[in-house]
Amino acid sequence: MTPAALSGLDLLATAVIVVDNLDVLRHMNPAAENLLELSRSHVVGQGIAAVFADHELLEAALQYARRNNCSFSEHDLVLAVSGRPRMHLTCTVTPIERNNVFDLEGCLVEFRQIEQQLRIAREERVLDQSVANRELMRNLAHEIKNPLGGIRGAAQLLDRELENPDLHEYTQVIMKEADRLQALMSRLLSPHRMPRPDHVNIHEVLERVRSVLLAEYQKEISIQRDYDVSLPQIYGDIEQLIQATLNVARNAAQALTEAGIAPGEIILKTRAARQVTLARKRYRHAIEVCIIDNGPGIPPDIGERVFYPLVSGREGGSGLGLTIAQNFVSQHNGALTFESAPGRTCFTLLLPVADDTERGAHAALPPLQ
Ligand SMILES: Nc1ncnc2c1ncn2[C@@H]1O[C@H](COP(=O)(O)OP(=O)(O)O)[C@@H](O)[C@H]1O
Ligand SMILES: [Mg+2]
């Protein structure tokens, strides 16, 4: 590798190794030396099978990334350096080509240690929060909807009785505002229909979202695709998945146009993920959908509360888009999370790919209400 590439990797805080196409370790940065407690001078030039005791999953990840020529994440990679306790790591494998930075063909492998307990606790929190959101929405909407009908009806009667035409303006305001609230409550209680699960190609979902947004924001934003086309189908309700993805992507488009970012860019990215724990259940395979924008980022004062109902950072925003998106995703036993900083916001949907034997459970997706 060129000295520039080496020094770049050596500065990273993330543990990175470089493996060539014969699975021989060609480089290891200091962060990886630390994490794996290995000395680069002892292991570079050796095959990964000789360095790691449990190497099957890592080999499989390398193979997958090479075969599909795109990056791949293994969410719970168990790896042991001969004679030491096993480590639970998240690893991302990215194929590299021979170019002026890398003088070999192979893969870059990044390792991150998972604080297993922390991760599970966070997932449980998200799950509880989404159940609480649903409950809050339902109660709030019912409480408001009933009296609202009465208010609107009374205003209508009053409107007919008014003799002074100047006063109609006021009854009209009451009726219009009641209608607006009524529509908002209906959205809170949506969907009225039961989910209709079927086989879904995630790229069909993303293409629909892409065409809707391109129609809405013709010249203001560009939408790039970065798909892993070898992904399997998932089992779910296509309309709900489109709505969830659209709510997330539309927020990105709104953030970009409102901040006047030029060129505003959204990337729709799909990847395979494995060994994922979602809704307290472990899945061997999952699909990762990332919606990335180069906008200003989630306002820091909103932060994690973006998923709460009625939390909005936009003038005129309902604050329901992400709540609904999260509900739909959790009905698919998935998870919706985000990372945001000025210049890059990434929302990630993780959706499990059910084994054949598990499909029965998914067929009975619970209704929202
Ligand atoms: N990609 C994004 N970039 C910047 N801010 C975002 C993004 N996505 C969501 N937000 C923030 O989260 C808020 C909540 O979003 P949402 O639940 O869809 O409600 P609404 O769009 O009606 O405000 C938005 O108002 C916005 O402030
Ligand atoms: Mg929105």
Coordinates of N, CA and C and ligand atoms in Angstrom, one line a residue, residues 247 251 254 314 321, ligand 2:
N247 N -41.6 9.2 4.6 CA -41.6 10.1 5.7 C -40.2 10.6 6.0
N251 N -38.4 14.3 4.9 CA -37.8 15.2 5.9 C -36.4 15.6 5.4
Q254 N -36.9 18.2 2.7 CA -37.3 19.4 3.3 C -36.2 20.1 4.0
R314 N -39.9 22.2 12.3 CA -40.3 23.0 11.1 C -41.5 23.8 11.4
G321 N -44.5 12.6 11.2 CA -43.8 11.8 10.1 C -43.0 10.7 10.7
Ligands
MG2 MG -41.9 15.0 8.3

